[in-house]
Amino acid sequence: MTSRRATALAWLLCCSICGLAQAPRARADNLEGIFHAGNQAFAHADYSGAITQYQRLVDAGIRDADVYLNLGLAHARAGELGPAILAFEQCLRIRPGDADANAALGIARAAVGKRHAQRHGEALVETRPPLAEALVRPYREDAIALFLLVCDAALFVCLVLRRFARADATRTGFAVAAALLGLAAVASLAALMVKRGALLEGKPAIVLRDGAELREAPDPRASVRAHAQEGSSARVLARDSGFVQVRTSAGPVGWVANPDVGLVAD
Amino acid sequence: MKRVCHWLLCVVMLGCSSAQAQHEPQVRVEMSADRTELTTQDNVTLRIYVQAQGAGQPDIEVPELEGFQVVQRAVQRPMQFSFGFGNSQPVVTSTTQYTFVLVPMGPGTFKIPPVKVSFGQRVFQSKPLVLTVTGPNGSPQGAAPPGQPGQQPGQQPAQSPATPGTQQPTGQAPSAQTAPAAQNTGDAAVYDNEAFLRTVVDKVSPYEGEQVTATIYLYTRHNLQQAPSVQAEAGTDGFWVQDLLSATRTLDPTRQVVNGRGFWVYTLRRFAAFPLRSGDLTIGSMALTISRETIFDIFDPGRGGPAELQRRSVPVLMHVKPLPAEGKPATSAPIAVGKFEIQSSLDRAQVATGDAVTWTATLHGTGNLRAVKLPDPQLKGLQILQPEVHDLTESPDDRVTSTRTFSWLVVPEAPGRYELPVLTLDTFDPATSSYRRITGPRLTLTAAGSAVAGATSTRPSAGKAPDEALDQGDREEAWPPLRTRSRLDRPQTPLASRTFYAPLLLVWPIAWLALAFGPTAIARLRARGAGTREQVALRSARKRLQDAQRALAAHDARRFHADVASALSGALEVRLGENISGLTQSALKKRLDECGVPEATSRGVCEVLAQCDFARFSSATVSDADMQKELARSEKLWSELEAFKPAARAEEGAHSSRQDA
């Protein structure tokens, strides 16, 4: 009887282990399936279907540059340039050096300009970010943080070695190296702050709807202060009852309905 | 003086206006047609004129000409000059003119969309144009006589050509207002003593589609002080034109002697012209005005001679030969003229059934590929969508090389192994006057797995745009390809946001600070700690003296003497650094002397301590006055002990101070 119980217990344990091992794979297969379904929908010009599939992945917590790129392409093909620009920006935030995403973002912004010019006769197109952001844009935040850490450690190792060095030439060498590393550390610290948006107020966002109303207060009855252009950059300053307070790249500050703005970073 | 001020004001205003122009691009976009109502038997000439002023090059988007067949197309991009005063970004004026000769494909009203020009960060557009096409007898207007470029109706040929075919033209003075007659020569010019234009083409009997390189030079006796004003561009009707000079350049002249006179020679135009049809075609006359005024004229206002010179170039007539019939492939597809090769590839050789794969074919070579189109491949079992076509044209060494890329999206509808059809293109090489058929590599696509339900039922439809506002051009932009693989990463906490990052960043400076200043700080703390102990002990001793004072007030002689003895003993122990409770009076006196305590102090201390010992056991014999005196003496002794520093301790303290320094 004891032997039987032990055998049953062993089987139960094996089954549990197998089940636990299979669970992540099953989930992974499911996510892969969703991704492929999105790609197939895209290939057959079912762009809304593709958007639905890619959005399912995003809703499931996937933050992958390829998914965001495909999502942006599907939005762009569907004519939704604001969400497309948002997706390309999200892709570039995860993988800053992605040439395809950069190219797609440029095309999308140009298309927004054309569309705006068609409607209003003239359009102002954002072609490049501010200088500080443009300088750090090609680098990943983690890479900058790691570089800062390495510079920091190397700087103080140099200072320590200089303290114990006897020869003047060696001491001078360590001093020069320490000075250079100090500069690099300061630069990378500044870059990290720019990358994390520490020097700017609010979180980066994109206006999703052309002509989105910037209101005086978070109320649909509040007077309209200005209109935001689709795909333009903005900073989210505050949130209140279905509205977000944004500062657009053109300058005006106002309250915009929540669905009209998408955050680049969660 | 007044005139000089006037000139200075002009220069300042010019500088201001140029600075303003740098910041605000000025673009003029016009689209016009020589007629807006025509019959199906007529043709219409459509002109698009774009003039942009500012730094950079405008991006011109020519509209789709739906309902019309383009029989002739020419592009003229005149030179762009910069005459600045050391500005970092020169002010550039560029002018581009497209000329299309259109034949309507049927009656109706056709709206030609506006021309869009992207310049700087702005987009400009012209007004749309509406053309009404009626039936064969619906319009009284006749068709314009083709083939007379560079010669306006009513104009009379002015004179005969001078010295055709010579490198250094000589002859008559040119007429300023009328165009000379066309010459069938590779080098056409009419010599003039002051200035003249010279047109050079590398061949006058090219094949249809073969590149002809044309160059227009300006010869002037005096160096140009400002850009010449172009009144009319050289007509290139019947040619496909590609500029060979940089869009932004400076006019750098060379020196040449013609008929014994020295001339400055400016290269105004150099372009590759590809004849679109056989027969007689003309590179028309270019007219320009040269200003002879300079800023130095203010010193010589009465200088003789005309202020402006007007000159026209001699048109060049070419006999374009049709492609030879011998060996000509029997195909209706256009034949590419030039030397080309074809490359073909698939982004994946194996694919899941129903999944899309991109098939890319690239035509590259010397010549014009704009009119070349590969036939759409078809294969049973494969759904091959309409291709995306991209063109790239370059002109190294004045030879136009073209690259045309076709990208088909291929979706296998059933599993299997597919041999893709080999892509072929018939070409004609003018250098050898021979035809050649070029072929791409043979490609195989393997589809595996079962097809997804409904995968093949949906075809992309250009007419089903979800957003009507987005036009066809936007949807057909060169979007990057779809990613077919993904790691499906989940978000990770950034390195800088992790809890260990800030401590890890701070540990190094803290460690260095500890290493650099730690020993000194520890020494200081030690010294400060020692001093603190002594001070505490002295304060305690002082407090005992205050207790003694209170005992005196309470007439408690026993406690008074105990407190006084304790205060002095404490002060002595602090100063000597040892316990003195076991010492006899003589031993204490000797120890105090050894430590360098002054004789009066040591003796006084010993006496007071002895008196305290005595009085503690016979307190009744001590009066308050005695205690008062004894307290005053004790306080004086205590002060002397507090101020006293033993010799050894003083040396140690001095050493410690030096170390701190």
PDB file of C-alpha atoms in Angstrom, chain A residues 27-28 31-32 35-36 38-40 42-45 47 54 57 60-67 69-70 73 76-81 88 95 98 100-101 103-104 107-108 111 113-115 117-119 121-128 141-142 144-146 148-149 152-153 156-157 159-160 163-164 189 192 196, chain B residues 61 116 118 120-125 348 352-356 383 385 388 409 411 452 454-461 465-467 469-471 473-498 500-501 504-509 511-512 515-517 519:
ATOM      1  CA  ARG A  27       1.512  31.035 -23.619  1.00  0.00           C
ATOM      2  CA  ALA A  28       4.463  31.806 -25.877  1.00  0.00           C
ATOM      3  CA  LEU A  31       1.529  35.094 -28.439  1.00  0.00           C
ATOM      4  CA  GLU A  32       3.429  33.928 -31.515  1.00  0.00           C
ATOM      5  CA  PHE A  35       1.734  37.975 -33.982  1.00  0.00           C
ATOM      6  CA  HIS A  36       1.472  35.767 -37.052  1.00  0.00           C
ATOM      7  CA  GLY A  38      -1.494  40.125 -37.307  1.00  0.00           C
ATOM      8  CA  ASN A  39       1.103  39.666 -40.030  1.00  0.00           C
ATOM      9  CA  GLN A  40      -1.277  37.632 -42.152  1.00  0.00           C
ATOM     10  CA  PHE A  42      -1.540  42.847 -42.806  1.00  0.00           C
ATOM     11  CA  ALA A  43      -0.417  40.836 -45.830  1.00  0.00           C
ATOM     12  CA  HIS A  44      -4.018  40.666 -46.953  1.00  0.00           C
ATOM     13  CA  ALA A  45      -4.541  44.374 -46.466  1.00  0.00           C
ATOM     14  CA  TYR A  47      -5.135  46.566 -41.575  1.00  0.00           C
ATOM     15  CA  TYR A  54      -0.890  43.696 -32.511  1.00  0.00           C
ATOM     16  CA  LEU A  57      -0.013  41.769 -27.792  1.00  0.00           C
ATOM     17  CA  ALA A  60      -0.883  41.465 -22.937  1.00  0.00           C
ATOM     18  CA  GLY A  61       2.167  43.363 -21.726  1.00  0.00           C
ATOM     19  CA  ILE A  62       4.429  42.834 -24.720  1.00  0.00           C
ATOM     20  CA  ARG A  63       6.703  45.828 -25.264  1.00  0.00           C
ATOM     21  CA  ASP A  64       8.631  44.707 -28.302  1.00  0.00           C
ATOM     22  CA  ALA A  65      10.071  47.009 -30.947  1.00  0.00           C
ATOM     23  CA  ASP A  66       9.018  44.720 -33.805  1.00  0.00           C
ATOM     24  CA  VAL A  67       5.448  44.592 -32.577  1.00  0.00           C
ATOM     25  CA  LEU A  69       6.808  48.769 -35.770  1.00  0.00           C
ATOM     26  CA  ASN A  70       4.218  46.438 -37.293  1.00  0.00           C
ATOM     27  CA  LEU A  73       2.784  50.238 -40.211  1.00  0.00           C
ATOM     28  CA  ALA A  76      -0.193  54.030 -41.303  1.00  0.00           C
ATOM     29  CA  ARG A  77      -1.631  51.806 -44.003  1.00  0.00           C
ATOM     30  CA  ALA A  78      -5.039  52.298 -42.469  1.00  0.00           C
ATOM     31  CA  GLY A  79      -4.585  56.036 -42.720  1.00  0.00           C
ATOM     32  CA  GLU A  80      -4.304  56.563 -38.949  1.00  0.00           C
ATOM     33  CA  LEU A  81      -1.107  58.539 -38.946  1.00  0.00           C
ATOM     34  CA  PHE A  88       7.007  54.306 -34.287  1.00  0.00           C
ATOM     35  CA  ARG A  95      15.290  50.250 -30.003  1.00  0.00           C
ATOM     36  CA  ASP A  98      16.084  50.973 -35.721  1.00  0.00           C
ATOM     37  CA  ASP A 100      13.160  51.071 -40.454  1.00  0.00           C
ATOM     38  CA  ALA A 101      11.337  52.767 -37.614  1.00  0.00           C
ATOM     39  CA  ALA A 103      12.379  55.875 -41.906  1.00  0.00           C
ATOM     40  CA  ALA A 104       8.757  55.044 -41.208  1.00  0.00           C
ATOM     41  CA  ILE A 107       7.400  59.105 -43.884  1.00  0.00           C
ATOM     42  CA  ALA A 108       4.511  59.275 -41.452  1.00  0.00           C
ATOM     43  CA  ALA A 111       2.330  62.290 -44.776  1.00  0.00           C
ATOM     44  CA  GLY A 113       2.215  67.344 -43.298  1.00  0.00           C
ATOM     45  CA  LYS A 114       0.746  66.608 -46.710  1.00  0.00           C
ATOM     46  CA  ARG A 115      -2.618  65.803 -45.247  1.00  0.00           C
ATOM     47  CA  ALA A 117      -1.552  70.992 -46.172  1.00  0.00           C
ATOM     48  CA  GLN A 118      -4.397  69.488 -48.153  1.00  0.00           C
ATOM     49  CA  ARG A 119      -6.869  70.572 -45.520  1.00  0.00           C
ATOM     50  CA  GLY A 121      -3.177  74.894 -47.397  1.00  0.00           C
ATOM     51  CA  GLU A 122      -0.020  74.887 -45.335  1.00  0.00           C
ATOM     52  CA  ALA A 123       1.510  72.639 -42.729  1.00  0.00           C
ATOM     53  CA  LEU A 124       4.357  72.746 -40.280  1.00  0.00           C
ATOM     54  CA  VAL A 125       6.027  69.351 -40.063  1.00  0.00           C
ATOM     55  CA  GLU A 126       8.185  68.193 -37.182  1.00  0.00           C
ATOM     56  CA  THR A 127      11.313  66.874 -38.801  1.00  0.00           C
ATOM     57  CA  ARG A 128      13.787  66.685 -35.997  1.00  0.00           C
ATOM     58  CA  GLU A 141      18.897  54.369 -21.974  1.00  0.00           C
ATOM     59  CA  ASP A 142      20.422  51.235 -20.515  1.00  0.00           C
ATOM     60  CA  ILE A 144      23.961  55.254 -21.348  1.00  0.00           C
ATOM     61  CA  ALA A 145      23.362  54.147 -17.757  1.00  0.00           C
ATOM     62  CA  LEU A 146      25.936  51.384 -18.106  1.00  0.00           C
ATOM     63  CA  LEU A 148      27.934  56.180 -16.809  1.00  0.00           C
ATOM     64  CA  LEU A 149      28.553  53.394 -14.337  1.00  0.00           C
ATOM     65  CA  ASP A 152      32.223  56.445 -12.693  1.00  0.00           C
ATOM     66  CA  ALA A 153      34.116  53.356 -11.608  1.00  0.00           C
ATOM     67  CA  PHE A 156      37.685  56.696  -9.184  1.00  0.00           C
ATOM     68  CA  VAL A 157      39.961  53.771  -9.934  1.00  0.00           C
ATOM     69  CA  LEU A 159      42.107  58.619  -8.804  1.00  0.00           C
ATOM     70  CA  VAL A 160      43.033  55.826  -6.416  1.00  0.00           C
ATOM     71  CA  ARG A 163      47.270  58.403  -5.221  1.00  0.00           C
ATOM     72  CA  PHE A 164      49.523  55.377  -5.001  1.00  0.00           C
ATOM     73  CA  LEU A 189      24.878  61.757 -16.694  1.00  0.00           C
ATOM     74  CA  LEU A 192      20.794  59.978 -19.037  1.00  0.00           C
ATOM     75  CA  ARG A 196      14.728  59.974 -18.916  1.00  0.00           C
TER      76      ARG A 196
ATOM     77  CA  GLU B  61       5.428  66.021 -55.824  1.00  0.00           C
ATOM     78  CA  LYS B 116       2.699  69.745 -53.518  1.00  0.00           C
ATOM     79  CA  SER B 118       7.779  70.345 -49.321  1.00  0.00           C
ATOM     80  CA  GLY B 120      12.042  73.239 -45.141  1.00  0.00           C
ATOM     81  CA  GLN B 121       9.362  72.370 -42.639  1.00  0.00           C
ATOM     82  CA  ARG B 122       6.509  73.615 -44.770  1.00  0.00           C
ATOM     83  CA  VAL B 123       4.334  72.160 -47.453  1.00  0.00           C
ATOM     84  CA  PHE B 124       3.047  74.359 -50.248  1.00  0.00           C
ATOM     85  CA  GLN B 125       0.659  73.520 -52.999  1.00  0.00           C
ATOM     86  CA  ARG B 348      12.868  34.192 -47.241  1.00  0.00           C
ATOM     87  CA  ALA B 352       4.397  29.275 -43.891  1.00  0.00           C
ATOM     88  CA  THR B 353       1.490  28.854 -46.275  1.00  0.00           C
ATOM     89  CA  GLY B 354      -0.558  32.018 -46.360  1.00  0.00           C
ATOM     90  CA  ASP B 355       2.300  34.072 -44.987  1.00  0.00           C
ATOM     91  CA  ALA B 356       3.726  36.850 -47.131  1.00  0.00           C
ATOM     92  CA  GLN B 383      -0.828  35.285 -55.055  1.00  0.00           C
ATOM     93  CA  LEU B 385       0.345  41.525 -55.533  1.00  0.00           C
ATOM     94  CA  GLU B 388       6.071  48.758 -55.274  1.00  0.00           C
ATOM     95  CA  LEU B 409       4.405  40.714 -52.064  1.00  0.00           C
ATOM     96  CA  VAL B 411       1.568  34.881 -50.697  1.00  0.00           C
ATOM     97  CA  VAL B 452      -5.155  29.784 -42.953  1.00  0.00           C
ATOM     98  CA  GLY B 454      -9.785  32.824 -45.773  1.00  0.00           C
ATOM     99  CA  ALA B 455      -6.187  33.724 -46.318  1.00  0.00           C
ATOM    100  CA  THR B 456      -6.519  33.814 -50.063  1.00  0.00           C
ATOM    101  CA  SER B 457      -9.917  35.344 -50.299  1.00  0.00           C
ATOM    102  CA  THR B 458      -8.893  38.881 -49.553  1.00  0.00           C
ATOM    103  CA  ARG B 459      -6.999  40.975 -52.017  1.00  0.00           C
ATOM    104  CA  PRO B 460      -5.759  44.400 -51.158  1.00  0.00           C
ATOM    105  CA  SER B 461      -7.904  46.970 -52.797  1.00  0.00           C
ATOM    106  CA  ALA B 465      -9.066  53.251 -48.118  1.00  0.00           C
ATOM    107  CA  PRO B 466     -10.183  53.439 -44.502  1.00  0.00           C
ATOM    108  CA  ASP B 467      -9.406  57.132 -44.487  1.00  0.00           C
ATOM    109  CA  ALA B 469      -8.444  61.911 -46.696  1.00  0.00           C
ATOM    110  CA  LEU B 470      -5.288  59.863 -47.209  1.00  0.00           C
ATOM    111  CA  ASP B 471      -4.609  59.806 -50.887  1.00  0.00           C
ATOM    112  CA  GLY B 473       0.332  58.498 -52.856  1.00  0.00           C
ATOM    113  CA  ASP B 474       0.476  58.405 -49.082  1.00  0.00           C
ATOM    114  CA  ARG B 475      -0.577  54.787 -48.915  1.00  0.00           C
ATOM    115  CA  GLU B 476       1.983  53.825 -51.502  1.00  0.00           C
ATOM    116  CA  GLU B 477       4.851  55.541 -49.687  1.00  0.00           C
ATOM    117  CA  ALA B 478       8.029  53.533 -49.301  1.00  0.00           C
ATOM    118  CA  TRP B 479       7.083  52.106 -45.932  1.00  0.00           C
ATOM    119  CA  PRO B 480       9.627  49.678 -44.525  1.00  0.00           C
ATOM    120  CA  PRO B 481       8.813  45.994 -44.670  1.00  0.00           C
ATOM    121  CA  LEU B 482       6.781  44.247 -42.047  1.00  0.00           C
ATOM    122  CA  ARG B 483       8.695  42.360 -39.348  1.00  0.00           C
ATOM    123  CA  THR B 484       7.883  38.718 -39.643  1.00  0.00           C
ATOM    124  CA  ARG B 485       9.747  37.639 -36.523  1.00  0.00           C
ATOM    125  CA  SER B 486       9.720  39.057 -33.051  1.00  0.00           C
ATOM    126  CA  ARG B 487      11.092  38.049 -29.700  1.00  0.00           C
ATOM    127  CA  LEU B 488       7.936  39.447 -28.112  1.00  0.00           C
ATOM    128  CA  ASP B 489       9.924  40.993 -25.304  1.00  0.00           C
ATOM    129  CA  ARG B 490       8.259  42.162 -22.163  1.00  0.00           C
ATOM    130  CA  PRO B 491       9.178  45.442 -20.513  1.00  0.00           C
ATOM    131  CA  GLN B 492      12.219  45.414 -18.336  1.00  0.00           C
ATOM    132  CA  THR B 493      13.028  47.829 -15.590  1.00  0.00           C
ATOM    133  CA  PRO B 494      15.595  50.276 -16.933  1.00  0.00           C
ATOM    134  CA  LEU B 495      19.032  49.903 -15.440  1.00  0.00           C
ATOM    135  CA  ALA B 496      18.938  53.396 -13.985  1.00  0.00           C
ATOM    136  CA  SER B 497      15.662  52.646 -12.212  1.00  0.00           C
ATOM    137  CA  ARG B 498      16.897  49.549 -10.441  1.00  0.00           C
ATOM    138  CA  PHE B 500      21.132  48.882  -6.879  1.00  0.00           C
ATOM    139  CA  TYR B 501      22.031  51.468  -9.510  1.00  0.00           C
ATOM    140  CA  LEU B 504      26.515  51.366  -7.184  1.00  0.00           C
ATOM    141  CA  LEU B 505      27.028  54.786  -8.700  1.00  0.00           C
ATOM    142  CA  LEU B 506      27.782  56.361  -5.330  1.00  0.00           C
ATOM    143  CA  VAL B 507      29.968  53.630  -3.890  1.00  0.00           C
ATOM    144  CA  TRP B 508      32.971  54.652  -5.978  1.00  0.00           C
ATOM    145  CA  PRO B 509      33.127  58.320  -4.992  1.00  0.00           C
ATOM    146  CA  ALA B 511      35.183  54.794  -1.436  1.00  0.00           C
ATOM    147  CA  TRP B 512      37.574  57.307  -2.917  1.00  0.00           C
ATOM    148  CA  LEU B 515      40.510  56.511   1.041  1.00  0.00           C
ATOM    149  CA  ALA B 516      41.569  60.102   0.505  1.00  0.00           C
ATOM    150  CA  PHE B 517      40.324  61.713   3.664  1.00  0.00           C
ATOM    151  CA  PRO B 519      43.058  58.532   7.738  1.00  0.00           C
TER     152      PRO B 519
END
